XYZ file of C-alpha atoms in Angstrom:
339
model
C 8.174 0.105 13.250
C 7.079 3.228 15.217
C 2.949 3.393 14.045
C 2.077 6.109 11.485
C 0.264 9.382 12.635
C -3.534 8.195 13.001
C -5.984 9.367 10.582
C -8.566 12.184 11.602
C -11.670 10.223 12.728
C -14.734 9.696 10.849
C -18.450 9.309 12.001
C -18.613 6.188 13.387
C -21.706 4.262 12.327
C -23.459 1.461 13.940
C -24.337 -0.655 11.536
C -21.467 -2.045 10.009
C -20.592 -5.058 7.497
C -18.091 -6.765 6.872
C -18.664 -8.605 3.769
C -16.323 -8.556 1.276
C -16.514 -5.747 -1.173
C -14.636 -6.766 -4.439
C -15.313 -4.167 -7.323
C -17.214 -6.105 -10.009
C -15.116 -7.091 -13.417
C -16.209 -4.575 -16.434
C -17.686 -6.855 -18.729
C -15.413 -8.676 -20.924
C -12.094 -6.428 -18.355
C -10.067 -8.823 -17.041
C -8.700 -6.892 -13.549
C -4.266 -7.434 -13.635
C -4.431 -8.400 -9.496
C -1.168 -6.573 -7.526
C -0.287 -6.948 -3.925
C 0.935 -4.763 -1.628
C 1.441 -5.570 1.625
C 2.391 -4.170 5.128
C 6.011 -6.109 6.831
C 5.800 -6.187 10.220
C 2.497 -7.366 12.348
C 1.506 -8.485 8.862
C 3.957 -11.235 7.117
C 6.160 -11.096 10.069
C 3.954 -11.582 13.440
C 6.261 -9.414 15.510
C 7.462 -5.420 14.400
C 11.334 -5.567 13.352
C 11.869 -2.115 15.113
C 10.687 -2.960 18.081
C 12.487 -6.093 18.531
C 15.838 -3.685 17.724
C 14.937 -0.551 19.698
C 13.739 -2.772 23.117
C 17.096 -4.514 22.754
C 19.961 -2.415 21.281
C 17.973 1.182 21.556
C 16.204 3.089 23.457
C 14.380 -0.041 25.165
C 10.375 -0.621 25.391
C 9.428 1.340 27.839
C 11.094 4.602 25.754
C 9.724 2.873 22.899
C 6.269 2.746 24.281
C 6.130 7.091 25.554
C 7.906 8.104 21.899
C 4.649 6.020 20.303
C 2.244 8.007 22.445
C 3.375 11.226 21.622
C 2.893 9.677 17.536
C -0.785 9.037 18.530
C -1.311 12.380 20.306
C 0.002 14.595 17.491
C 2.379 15.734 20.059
C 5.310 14.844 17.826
C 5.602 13.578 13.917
C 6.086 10.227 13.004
C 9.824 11.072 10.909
C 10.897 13.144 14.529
C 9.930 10.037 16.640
C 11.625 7.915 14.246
C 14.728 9.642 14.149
C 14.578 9.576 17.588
C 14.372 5.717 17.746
C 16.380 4.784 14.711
C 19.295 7.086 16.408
C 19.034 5.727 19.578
C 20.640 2.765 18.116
C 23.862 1.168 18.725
C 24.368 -2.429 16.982
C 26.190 -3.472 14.231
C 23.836 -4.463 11.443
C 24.637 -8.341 11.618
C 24.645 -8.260 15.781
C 21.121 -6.291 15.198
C 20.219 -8.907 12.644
C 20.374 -11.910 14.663
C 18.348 -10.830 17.368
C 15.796 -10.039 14.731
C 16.045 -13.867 13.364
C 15.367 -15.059 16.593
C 12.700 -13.407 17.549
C 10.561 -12.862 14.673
C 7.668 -15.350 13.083
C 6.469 -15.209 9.585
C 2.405 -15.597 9.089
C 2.524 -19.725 8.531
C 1.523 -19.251 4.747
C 2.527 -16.750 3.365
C 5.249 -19.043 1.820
C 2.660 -20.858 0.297
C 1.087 -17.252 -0.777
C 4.029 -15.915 -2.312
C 4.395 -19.051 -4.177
C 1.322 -18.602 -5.716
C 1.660 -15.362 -6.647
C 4.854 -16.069 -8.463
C 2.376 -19.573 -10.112
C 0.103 -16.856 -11.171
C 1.841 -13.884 -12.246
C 0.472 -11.505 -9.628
C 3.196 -8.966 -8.790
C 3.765 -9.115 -4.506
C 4.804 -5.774 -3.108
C 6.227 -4.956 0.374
C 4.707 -1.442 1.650
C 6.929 -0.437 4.511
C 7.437 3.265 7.132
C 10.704 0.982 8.290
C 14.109 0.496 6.595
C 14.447 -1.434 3.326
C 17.922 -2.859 4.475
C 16.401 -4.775 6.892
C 13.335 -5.760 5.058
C 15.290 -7.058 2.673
C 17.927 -9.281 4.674
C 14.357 -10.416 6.459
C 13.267 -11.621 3.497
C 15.954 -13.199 1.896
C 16.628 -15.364 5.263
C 13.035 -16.877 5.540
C 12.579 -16.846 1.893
C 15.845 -17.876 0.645
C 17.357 -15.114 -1.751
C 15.664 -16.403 -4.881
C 12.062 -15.788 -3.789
C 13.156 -12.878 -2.068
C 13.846 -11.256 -5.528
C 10.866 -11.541 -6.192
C 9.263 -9.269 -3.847
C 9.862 -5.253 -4.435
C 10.401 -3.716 -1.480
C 8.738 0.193 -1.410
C 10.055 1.617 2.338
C 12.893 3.822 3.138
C 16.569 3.508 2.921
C 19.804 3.839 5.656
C 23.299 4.647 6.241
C 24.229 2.480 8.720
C 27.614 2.623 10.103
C 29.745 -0.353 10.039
C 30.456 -0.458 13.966
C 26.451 0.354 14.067
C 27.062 3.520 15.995
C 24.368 5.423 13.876
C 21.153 4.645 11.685
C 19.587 7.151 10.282
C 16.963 6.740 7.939
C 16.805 7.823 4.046
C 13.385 9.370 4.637
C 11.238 8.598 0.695
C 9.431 11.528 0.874
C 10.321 15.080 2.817
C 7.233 15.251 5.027
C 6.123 14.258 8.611
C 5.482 10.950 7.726
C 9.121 10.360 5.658
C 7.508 7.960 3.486
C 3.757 8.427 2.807
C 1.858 5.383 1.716
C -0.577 6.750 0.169
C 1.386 8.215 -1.998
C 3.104 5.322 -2.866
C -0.092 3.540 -3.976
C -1.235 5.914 -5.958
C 2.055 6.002 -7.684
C 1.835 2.374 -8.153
C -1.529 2.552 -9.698
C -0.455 5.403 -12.258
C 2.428 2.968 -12.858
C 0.316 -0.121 -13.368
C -2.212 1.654 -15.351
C 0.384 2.710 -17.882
C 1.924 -1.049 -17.874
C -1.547 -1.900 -19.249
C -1.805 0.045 -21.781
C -1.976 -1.533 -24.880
C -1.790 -5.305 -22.914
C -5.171 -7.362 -23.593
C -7.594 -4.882 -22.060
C -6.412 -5.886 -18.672
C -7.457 -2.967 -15.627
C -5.223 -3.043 -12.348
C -7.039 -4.680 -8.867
C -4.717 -3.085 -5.876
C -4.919 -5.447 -2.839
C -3.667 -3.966 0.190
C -3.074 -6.581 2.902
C -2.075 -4.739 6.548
C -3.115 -4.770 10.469
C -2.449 -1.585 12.114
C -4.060 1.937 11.976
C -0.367 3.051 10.089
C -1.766 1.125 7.112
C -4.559 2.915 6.724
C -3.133 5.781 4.094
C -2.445 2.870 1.699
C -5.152 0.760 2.774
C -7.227 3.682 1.153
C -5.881 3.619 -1.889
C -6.489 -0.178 -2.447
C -9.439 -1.526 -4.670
C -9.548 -4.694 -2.082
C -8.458 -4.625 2.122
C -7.345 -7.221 3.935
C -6.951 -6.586 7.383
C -5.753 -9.159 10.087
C -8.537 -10.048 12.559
C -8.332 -8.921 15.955
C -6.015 -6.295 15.596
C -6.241 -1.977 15.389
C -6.808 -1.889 11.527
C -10.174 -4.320 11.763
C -11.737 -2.561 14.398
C -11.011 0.849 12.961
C -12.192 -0.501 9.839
C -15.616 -1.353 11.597
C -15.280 2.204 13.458
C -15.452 4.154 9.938
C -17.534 1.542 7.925
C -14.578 0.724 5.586
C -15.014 -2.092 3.633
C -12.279 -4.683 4.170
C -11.837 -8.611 4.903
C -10.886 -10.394 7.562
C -8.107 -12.622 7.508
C -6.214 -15.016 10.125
C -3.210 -16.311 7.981
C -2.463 -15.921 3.929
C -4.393 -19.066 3.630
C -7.476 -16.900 3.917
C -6.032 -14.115 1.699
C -5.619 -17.093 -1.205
C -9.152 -17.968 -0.826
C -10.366 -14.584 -1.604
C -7.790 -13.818 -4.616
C -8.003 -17.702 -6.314
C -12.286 -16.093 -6.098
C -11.282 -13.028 -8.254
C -9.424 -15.687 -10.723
C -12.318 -17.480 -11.284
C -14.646 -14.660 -11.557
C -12.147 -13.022 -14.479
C -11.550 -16.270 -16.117
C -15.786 -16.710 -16.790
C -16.499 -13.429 -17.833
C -13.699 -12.976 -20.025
C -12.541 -16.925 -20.967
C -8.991 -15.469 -20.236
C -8.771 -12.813 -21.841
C -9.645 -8.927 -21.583
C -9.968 -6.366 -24.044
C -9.622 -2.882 -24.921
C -12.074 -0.286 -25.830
C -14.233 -0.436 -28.747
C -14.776 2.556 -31.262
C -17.663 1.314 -33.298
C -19.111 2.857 -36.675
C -22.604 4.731 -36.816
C -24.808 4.644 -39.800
C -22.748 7.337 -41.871
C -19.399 5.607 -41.153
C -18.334 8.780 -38.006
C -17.070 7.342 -34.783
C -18.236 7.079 -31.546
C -16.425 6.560 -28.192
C -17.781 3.260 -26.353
C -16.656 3.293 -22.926
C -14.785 0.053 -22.815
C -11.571 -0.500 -20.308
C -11.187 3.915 -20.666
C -13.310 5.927 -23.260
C -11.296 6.935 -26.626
C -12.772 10.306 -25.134
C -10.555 10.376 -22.549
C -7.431 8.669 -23.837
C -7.321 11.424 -26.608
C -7.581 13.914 -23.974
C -3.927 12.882 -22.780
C -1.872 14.000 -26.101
C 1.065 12.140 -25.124
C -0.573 8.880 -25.744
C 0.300 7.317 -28.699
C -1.149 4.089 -28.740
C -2.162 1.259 -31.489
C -5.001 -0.973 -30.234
C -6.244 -4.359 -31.638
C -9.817 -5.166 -31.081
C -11.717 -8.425 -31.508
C -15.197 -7.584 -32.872
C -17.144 -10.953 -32.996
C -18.766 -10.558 -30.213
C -19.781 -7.232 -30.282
C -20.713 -6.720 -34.157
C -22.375 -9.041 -35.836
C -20.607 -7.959 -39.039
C -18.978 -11.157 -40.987
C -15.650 -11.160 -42.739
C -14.368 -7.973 -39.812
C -12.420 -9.089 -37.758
C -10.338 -6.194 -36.199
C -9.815 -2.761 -36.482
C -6.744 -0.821 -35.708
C -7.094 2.593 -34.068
C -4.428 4.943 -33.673
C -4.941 8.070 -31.027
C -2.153 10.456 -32.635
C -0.147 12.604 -30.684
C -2.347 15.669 -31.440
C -5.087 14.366 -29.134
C -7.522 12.894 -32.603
C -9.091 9.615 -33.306
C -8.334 9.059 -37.210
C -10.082 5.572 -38.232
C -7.829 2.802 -38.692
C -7.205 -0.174 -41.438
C -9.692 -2.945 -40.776
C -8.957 -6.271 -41.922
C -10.118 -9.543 -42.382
């Protein structure tokens, strides 16, 4: 795809690292790992609009001004876009087979994706191109049943049946017709409230990406992996953003099978919710444990009912849970212990 308008730059500093920067568990929080990652330069080696506009379009070297003007500010990503998408004349299925000629998929991320589905990590395609194409991508080198398996977040087309005009179904009505960032931190929200109620468990965002286009969502992400060598490393090192390196999904499997490990001994496999434990004259007081009870009952639309395993926190025999309910009104009543 056409790059992303490039993000202001920041001081660059000199003395960079880049060690992998994995936000510590919570004690006793087991972190709910999701993927997201960038399509093309990232599981596919090559960029699926290129390969369409150099051949059926507006050709490379058009290509190559109408991403200038992108980097210069001269023009908005969506108006380049538009440009390039319209420029095209293909049917879909001529289009397509050019594409499966052409492109390469990273040599593991079969192998990834496989262990993602093993482990129940949710994997998550982040996309500025056309979810059409993404998809019948994916479901060739895949095979349709994996393919389901991967959500696709990038923007839809009308596509005319001779392939006399693409134009894109733009996610989001602003210069850069589908804003990453954005995305994310929808996703989060969205994953946050999944959790809630679940076995204490806290969402880990993994963003996985290579270009300088990535870097909106790449921002939002709790953990970065950016392919060596290419624009999003080095402006990583530029800016002193923390990310790691990585050469195929081999490398990213390392690093997540890490986290794993790292949940499963602190929390034997399971996570937990917060604790509201009793004071000497039986009140109630908010322990910050996976989100305060402060701050869920200052969201009045919550209406939650928590179990919480005690034993390790109080040494009180014959207790073994208490029940909390935050009521719609915003108030922490005490609960119905039980043995």
């Amino acid at each position: 795809m056409p790059i992303a308008i490039t993000p202001p730059e920041t001081p660059v500093q000199k003395d960079l690292s880049t060690v992998v920067q994995v936000p510590p568990p919570t004690e006793n929080k087991k972190r709910k790992i999701i993927c997201f990652s960038d399509f093309d330069g990232t599981i596919f080696m090559q960029d699926t609009g290129h390969i369409l506009f150099d051949n059926h379009g507006c050709g490379a070297e058009r290509r190559e001004v109408l991403d200038e003007q992108i980097k210069t500010g001269e023009r908005s990503f969506r108006d380049v876009s538009e440009e390039m998408w319209g420029s095209l004349n293909v049917p879909f299925d001529d289009g397509f087979e050019v594409m499966k000629s052409t492109l390469e998929i990273d040599p593991a991320f079969r192998a990834f994706h496989a262990y993602c589905r093993q482990h129940g990590i949710p994997f998550n395609v982040i996309s500025a191109g056309l979810k059409p194409i993404l998809r019948r991508v994916l479901d060739t080198f895949l095979g349709e049943e994996a393919s389901a398996h991967i959500d696709i977040v990038a923007n839809e087309a009308e596509i005319t049946d001779d392939g006399s005009a693409w134009k894109p179904i733009w996610r989001h009505d602003n210069e850069m017709g589908h804003d990453k960032a954005l995305s994310m931190a929808e996703a989060r929200a969205q994953a946050e409230e999944a959790l809630i109620g679940d076995d204490g468990s806290v969402p880990l965002i993994v963003f996985i990406g290579d270009g300088v286009s990535d870097l909106p969502a790449a921002r939002q992400a709790d953990v970065l992996f950016a392919r060596r060598g290419l624009r999003l490393e080095e402006y990583c090192q530029e800016n002193d953003i923390a990310y790691t390196a990585f050469d195929t999904f081999a490398d990213i499997q390392i690093e997540i099978e890490k986290i794993r490990d790292e949940d499963e001994k602190k929390t034997a496999g399971k996570g937990r919710l917060l604790l509201e434990s009793v004071d000497g004259d039986l009140g109630w007081q908010n322990t910050h444990f996976g989100g305060s009870v402060s701050e869920t009952a200052s969201r009045p639309n919550w209406k939650l009912c928590r179990r919480i395993l005690l034993q390790d926190w109080l040494d009180m025999d014959g207790l073994n849970f208490i029940v909390l309910f935050v009521h719609s009104r915003g108030q922490l009543d005490k609960g119905q212990s039980a043995t």
